[in-house]
Short mmCIF file of C-alpha atoms in Angstrom, two decimals:
data_model
loop_
_atom_site.label_atom_id
_atom_site.label_comp_id
_atom_site.label_asym_id
_atom_site.label_seq_id
_atom_site.Cartn_x
_atom_site.Cartn_y
_atom_site.Cartn_z
CA UNK A 1403 47.28 -78.75 173.76
CA UNK A 1404 45.76 -80.75 177.11
CA UNK A 1405 46.89 -80.63 180.43
CA UNK A 1406 49.53 -82.94 180.50
CA UNK A 1407 51.81 -84.32 183.37
CA UNK A 1408 55.33 -82.62 183.47
CA UNK A 1409 57.94 -84.92 185.28
CA UNK A 1410 61.45 -82.60 186.07
CA UNK A 1411 64.67 -82.87 189.13
CA UNK A 1412 62.64 -81.29 191.49
CA UNK A 1413 61.64 -80.55 194.86
CA UNK A 1414 60.43 -77.07 193.77
CA UNK A 1415 62.31 -73.88 192.94
CA UNK A 1416 65.06 -76.06 191.27
CA UNK A 1417 66.26 -75.12 187.98
CA UNK A 1418 64.50 -77.26 185.75
CA UNK A 1419 61.57 -76.15 188.02
CA UNK A 1420 61.56 -72.58 186.87
CA UNK A 1421 62.42 -74.18 183.29
CA UNK A 1422 59.48 -76.21 183.37
CA UNK A 1423 56.89 -73.21 184.03
CA UNK A 1424 58.39 -70.51 181.51
CA UNK A 1425 58.06 -73.76 178.65
CA UNK A 1426 54.63 -75.06 179.42
CA UNK A 1427 52.81 -72.29 181.88
CA UNK A 1428 50.90 -73.05 185.10
CA UNK A 1429 48.31 -75.58 183.25
CA UNK A 1430 50.56 -78.08 183.55
CA UNK A 1431 50.88 -81.11 185.89
CA UNK A 1432 54.47 -80.63 187.50
CA UNK A 1433 55.25 -83.67 189.33
CA UNK A 1434 59.21 -83.44 191.02
CA UNK A 1435 61.12 -86.31 191.62
CA UNK A 1436 64.66 -85.87 193.50
CA UNK A 1437 67.02 -87.86 190.92
CA UNK A 1438 67.01 -87.39 186.69
CA UNK A 1439 66.87 -91.24 187.09
CA UNK A 1440 63.50 -91.26 188.99
CA UNK A 1441 62.18 -89.00 186.91
CA UNK A 1442 63.17 -90.75 182.63
CA UNK A 1443 61.68 -93.70 184.70
CA UNK A 1444 58.63 -91.72 185.55
CA UNK A 1445 57.78 -90.84 181.94
CA UNK A 1446 58.76 -94.14 181.18
CA UNK A 1447 55.70 -96.05 182.90
CA UNK A 1448 53.49 -92.90 182.08
CA UNK A 1449 53.01 -92.22 178.29
CA UNK A 1450 51.61 -88.89 177.09
CA UNK A 1451 54.03 -87.63 180.28
CA UNK A 1452 56.53 -85.03 179.38
CA UNK A 1453 60.50 -85.40 181.57
CA UNK A 1454 62.26 -82.10 181.42
CA UNK A 1455 66.22 -82.97 182.71
CA UNK A 1456 69.53 -80.98 182.55
CA UNK A 1457 71.72 -82.47 180.59
CA UNK A 1458 74.87 -80.21 180.53
CA UNK A 1459 75.91 -76.74 182.30
CA UNK A 1460 78.42 -74.68 180.19
CA UNK A 1461 80.95 -74.19 183.38
CA UNK A 1462 80.28 -77.71 185.12
CA UNK A 1463 79.99 -79.79 181.96
CA UNK A 1464 78.20 -82.89 180.88
CA UNK A 1465 75.73 -84.12 183.69
CA UNK A 1466 76.77 -87.90 183.52
CA UNK A 1467 73.82 -89.05 184.95
CA UNK A 1468 71.50 -87.74 182.20
CA UNK A 1469 73.89 -89.10 179.54
CA UNK A 1470 73.90 -92.71 180.99
CA UNK A 1471 70.78 -92.69 180.54
CA UNK A 1472 70.30 -91.84 176.58
CA UNK A 1473 73.62 -93.71 176.54
CA UNK A 1474 72.07 -97.41 178.16
CA UNK A 1475 68.62 -96.25 177.06
CA UNK A 1476 67.64 -97.17 180.61
CA UNK A 1477 64.62 -96.21 181.63
CA UNK A 1478 63.81 -95.70 177.50
CA UNK A 1479 62.88 -92.66 176.88
CA UNK A 1480 63.15 -89.70 173.62
CA UNK A 1481 64.73 -86.94 172.93
CA UNK A 1482 62.07 -84.46 171.66
CA UNK A 1483 63.22 -80.91 172.06
CA UNK A 1484 66.34 -79.03 173.36
CA UNK A 1485 65.72 -76.06 175.99
CA UNK A 1486 68.15 -74.02 177.38
CA UNK A 1487 68.47 -71.37 180.55
CA UNK A 1488 70.70 -68.95 180.68
CA UNK A 1489 70.74 -68.80 185.06
CA UNK A 1490 71.93 -65.84 187.21
CA UNK A 1491 72.92 -67.12 190.74
CA UNK A 1492 72.25 -65.69 193.80
CA UNK A 1493 73.88 -65.91 197.16
CA UNK A 1494 71.20 -66.80 199.71
CA UNK A 1495 71.38 -67.11 203.74
CA UNK A 1496 70.98 -65.28 206.59
CA UNK A 1497 71.68 -61.40 206.96
CA UNK A 1498 74.06 -60.58 210.39
CA UNK A 1499 75.27 -63.92 210.31
CA UNK A 1500 79.23 -65.12 208.93
CA UNK A 1501 78.81 -67.62 206.31
CA UNK A 1502 80.63 -70.58 206.91
CA UNK A 1503 79.04 -73.79 205.23
CA UNK A 1504 77.91 -72.62 201.04
CA UNK A 1505 75.77 -75.52 199.53
CA UNK A 1506 74.67 -75.97 196.17
CA UNK A 1507 74.33 -78.09 193.04
CA UNK A 1508 78.30 -78.82 191.88
CA UNK A 1509 77.65 -76.90 188.94
CA UNK A 1510 77.11 -73.54 190.25
CA UNK A 1511 79.14 -73.98 192.61
CA UNK A 1512 82.10 -74.39 189.43
CA UNK A 1513 80.12 -72.45 187.49
CA UNK A 1514 81.04 -69.30 191.05
CA UNK A 1515 84.09 -70.70 191.91
CA UNK A 1516 86.47 -67.91 191.21
CA UNK A 1517 84.46 -65.00 193.14
CA UNK A 1518 83.89 -68.11 195.75
CA UNK A 1519 87.60 -67.53 196.45
CA UNK A 1520 87.40 -64.00 196.02
CA UNK A 1521 84.79 -63.26 198.88
CA UNK A 1522 84.48 -66.37 201.13
CA UNK A 1523 87.73 -67.96 200.70
CA UNK A 1524 87.58 -69.62 204.61
CA UNK A 1525 83.91 -71.58 203.13
CA UNK A 1526 83.04 -75.15 203.33
CA UNK A 1527 81.52 -75.84 200.16
CA UNK A 1528 78.85 -78.95 200.27
CA UNK A 1529 77.37 -80.40 196.82
CA UNK A 1530 73.87 -81.44 197.44
CA UNK A 1531 71.77 -82.81 194.54
CA UNK A 1532 69.69 -79.74 193.12
CA UNK A 1533 70.41 -75.74 194.16
CA UNK A 1534 66.41 -76.22 196.09
CA UNK A 1535 67.99 -78.96 198.83
CA UNK A 1536 70.95 -77.08 199.02
CA UNK A 1537 67.98 -73.24 199.92
CA UNK A 1538 65.93 -76.39 202.70
CA UNK A 1539 69.34 -77.00 204.25
CA UNK A 1540 70.49 -72.89 204.41
CA UNK A 1541 67.74 -72.37 205.94
CA UNK A 1542 67.84 -74.62 208.73
CA UNK A 1543 71.53 -73.07 209.82
CA UNK A 1544 72.28 -69.88 210.73
CA UNK A 1545 75.38 -69.65 209.76
CA UNK A 1546 74.89 -71.55 205.71
CA UNK A 1547 73.97 -70.04 202.61
CA UNK A 1548 72.88 -71.29 199.37
CA UNK A 1549 73.72 -70.89 195.03
CA UNK A 1550 70.65 -70.67 194.33
CA UNK A 1551 67.63 -68.53 192.56
CA UNK A 1552 66.14 -65.78 193.71
CA UNK A 1553 63.18 -67.46 193.89
CA UNK A 1554 64.23 -70.04 196.69
CA UNK A 1555 64.53 -67.03 198.83
CA UNK A 1556 60.91 -66.48 200.04
CA UNK A 1557 60.63 -70.27 199.56
CA UNK A 1558 62.71 -70.89 202.39
CA UNK A 1559 62.84 -67.40 204.35
CA UNK A 1560 66.27 -66.64 202.97
CA UNK A 1561 68.26 -63.15 202.54
CA UNK A 1562 69.46 -62.34 198.84
CA UNK A 1563 72.99 -61.08 200.13
CA UNK A 1564 74.25 -60.92 196.45
CA UNK A 1565 72.97 -60.78 193.35
CA UNK A 1566 73.99 -61.62 190.49
CA UNK A 1567 76.60 -63.74 190.98
CA UNK A 1568 79.42 -63.63 187.88
CA UNK A 1569 76.97 -61.81 186.14
CA UNK A 1570 79.71 -60.59 183.15
CA UNK A 1571 80.98 -64.80 182.70
CA UNK A 1572 77.57 -66.70 181.36
CA UNK A 1573 76.07 -69.61 182.41
CA UNK A 1574 74.43 -71.68 180.11
CA UNK A 1575 72.67 -74.73 180.94
CA UNK A 1576 70.93 -76.62 178.82
CA UNK A 1577 67.63 -79.44 179.33
CA UNK A 1578 66.07 -81.49 177.44
CA UNK A 1579 62.37 -82.48 177.16
CA UNK A 1580 61.96 -86.19 177.06
CA UNK A 1581 59.01 -88.80 176.12
CA UNK A 1582 58.55 -92.44 176.00
CA UNK A 1583 57.18 -91.91 172.19
CA UNK A 1584 59.91 -90.50 169.47
CA UNK A 1585 59.24 -87.33 167.18
CA UNK A 1586 59.04 -88.27 164.05
CA UNK A 1587 62.58 -88.87 162.61
CA UNK A 1588 61.41 -87.31 159.19
CA UNK A 1589 60.14 -85.05 160.83
CA UNK A 1590 60.64 -80.77 159.12
CA UNK A 1591 60.56 -78.72 162.21
CA UNK A 1592 63.22 -80.95 163.65
CA UNK A 1593 67.12 -78.74 163.91
CA UNK A 1594 68.67 -81.06 165.57
CA UNK A 1595 69.60 -84.91 166.95
CA UNK A 1596 70.73 -87.20 168.87
CA UNK A 1597 73.04 -90.92 168.05
CA UNK A 1598 74.54 -93.04 170.42
CA UNK A 1599 77.22 -94.65 168.79
CA UNK A 1600 79.47 -97.66 169.87
CA UNK A 1601 82.92 -97.65 168.14
CA UNK A 1602 85.08 -100.83 166.95
CA UNK A 1603 88.44 -100.68 170.44
CA UNK A 1604 91.14 -100.30 167.57
CA UNK A 1605 93.27 -96.84 166.32
CA UNK A 1606 91.59 -93.93 164.37
CA UNK A 1607 87.43 -95.91 164.53
CA UNK A 1608 86.82 -92.51 166.65
CA UNK A 1609 88.40 -90.47 163.01
CA UNK A 1610 86.97 -92.35 160.72
CA UNK A 1611 83.05 -91.18 161.96
CA UNK A 1612 84.00 -87.55 162.46
CA UNK A 1613 85.55 -88.11 158.74
CA UNK A 1614 82.57 -89.57 157.55
CA UNK A 1615 80.59 -85.69 159.09
CA UNK A 1616 83.17 -83.61 157.72
CA UNK A 1617 82.54 -85.63 154.45
CA UNK A 1618 79.15 -84.26 154.81
CA UNK A 1619 79.39 -81.27 155.64
CA UNK A 1620 77.22 -81.60 159.06
CA UNK A 1621 77.61 -80.17 162.33
CA UNK A 1622 78.86 -82.12 165.53
CA UNK A 1623 77.52 -79.66 168.30
CA UNK A 1624 78.43 -82.01 171.11
CA UNK A 1625 80.58 -85.45 171.78
CA UNK A 1626 80.52 -87.22 175.36
CA UNK A 1627 81.99 -90.25 175.34
CA UNK A 1628 81.24 -92.57 178.62
CA UNK A 1629 82.92 -96.08 179.31
CA UNK A 1630 80.56 -98.67 178.57
CA UNK A 1631 79.42 -100.86 181.96
CA UNK A 1632 81.41 -104.97 182.03
CA UNK A 1633 83.75 -103.27 178.86
CA UNK A 1634 87.06 -102.05 180.80
CA UNK A 1635 88.39 -98.82 178.44
CA UNK A 1636 85.91 -99.42 176.20
CA UNK A 1637 83.37 -96.25 175.84
CA UNK A 1638 80.11 -94.91 174.44
CA UNK A 1639 79.12 -92.02 172.52
CA UNK A 1640 77.20 -89.79 173.17
CA UNK A 1641 77.16 -87.19 169.84
CA UNK A 1642 75.09 -83.85 168.96
CA UNK A 1643 74.59 -82.85 165.18
CA UNK A 1644 72.78 -79.91 163.01
CA UNK A 1645 70.20 -81.29 160.61
CA UNK A 1646 67.46 -82.90 160.61
CA UNK A 1647 67.42 -86.40 158.20
CA UNK A 1648 64.66 -85.15 155.28
CA UNK A 1649 68.15 -83.18 154.63
CA UNK A 1650 70.13 -85.18 152.32
CA UNK A 1651 73.52 -84.96 153.81
CA UNK A 1652 72.10 -86.20 157.15
CA UNK A 1653 70.83 -89.13 155.28
CA UNK A 1654 73.88 -89.87 153.90
CA UNK A 1655 76.25 -88.64 156.65
CA UNK A 1656 73.91 -91.39 158.54
CA UNK A 1657 73.83 -93.64 156.43
CA UNK A 1658 77.78 -94.15 156.72
CA UNK A 1659 78.21 -93.63 159.95
CA UNK A 1660 76.43 -96.72 160.77
CA UNK A 1661 78.39 -98.35 158.19
CA UNK A 1662 81.83 -97.86 160.64
CA UNK A 1663 79.73 -98.25 164.13
CA UNK A 1664 79.51 -101.41 165.85
CA UNK A 1665 76.30 -100.01 167.54
CA UNK A 1666 74.03 -96.62 166.55
CA UNK A 1667 70.76 -95.30 167.56
CA UNK A 1668 68.90 -92.61 167.91
CA UNK A 1669 68.30 -91.01 170.73
CA UNK A 1670 66.15 -88.48 169.37
CA UNK A 1671 65.35 -85.45 166.06
CA UNK A 1672 63.95 -82.64 167.86
CA UNK A 1673 63.88 -78.35 168.02
CA UNK A 1674 66.67 -76.51 169.63
CA UNK A 1675 64.51 -73.54 170.98
CA UNK A 1676 65.73 -70.29 171.98
CA UNK A 1677 67.47 -69.69 175.44
CA UNK A 1678 65.37 -69.12 178.40
CA UNK A 1679 66.58 -66.55 181.52
CA UNK A 1680 66.21 -67.31 185.00
#
């Protein structure tokens, strides 16, 4: 494999950055971007590049910016691999200072809500776009702290005040590797698929679709609904399923599903890798 450009949700030190290094190492050129949309736009315009974007956190739920990009196909990117990271959070700040403000991305704040209530009941929580930005903000304010990776402490001159936070509660973030070109839909190496569907706005339409997959014994692992722009009270669905098109039952299910959907698109056939640990 030659040297590639790997785009990720930055700045350096984010969990996307950590995962990019764990998956691809240091031999490739890692390119940070301030938003998921900008990451995907770069990948769309730079053929041969790969992007890493989060799609779901086990505590905070779906990352809607990523879901909307896949549903709307804007930018035009395809899923080529699924990654996951067992996130271990640290409280970063300044020793000896009373914490008045706590910065982090919404997902770590959601995951640690009970811990924060027990240990920092009077803190003001501030949501920012990434854990790295949270650490940067905390480094500039003596009475502020951040939730994020331990690696951020050395990067931003902070102390590790507590680690790990909520270690007994699983905190898995799922990421997608995206590309401007899809993998082969018939690859036997794929073990998952993501599809985007628009259903008729009538009673039972979602139930009818789900029955198709039940009849063919295809397991669905994710189902997310999002409003369709310009069509009030109508929704599109992002659906993950186990299996790939070389399997006969999956092919039959896809063929039947297309007949009951107004629109049907495969967003990617890919392999899901075992979780990494941060």
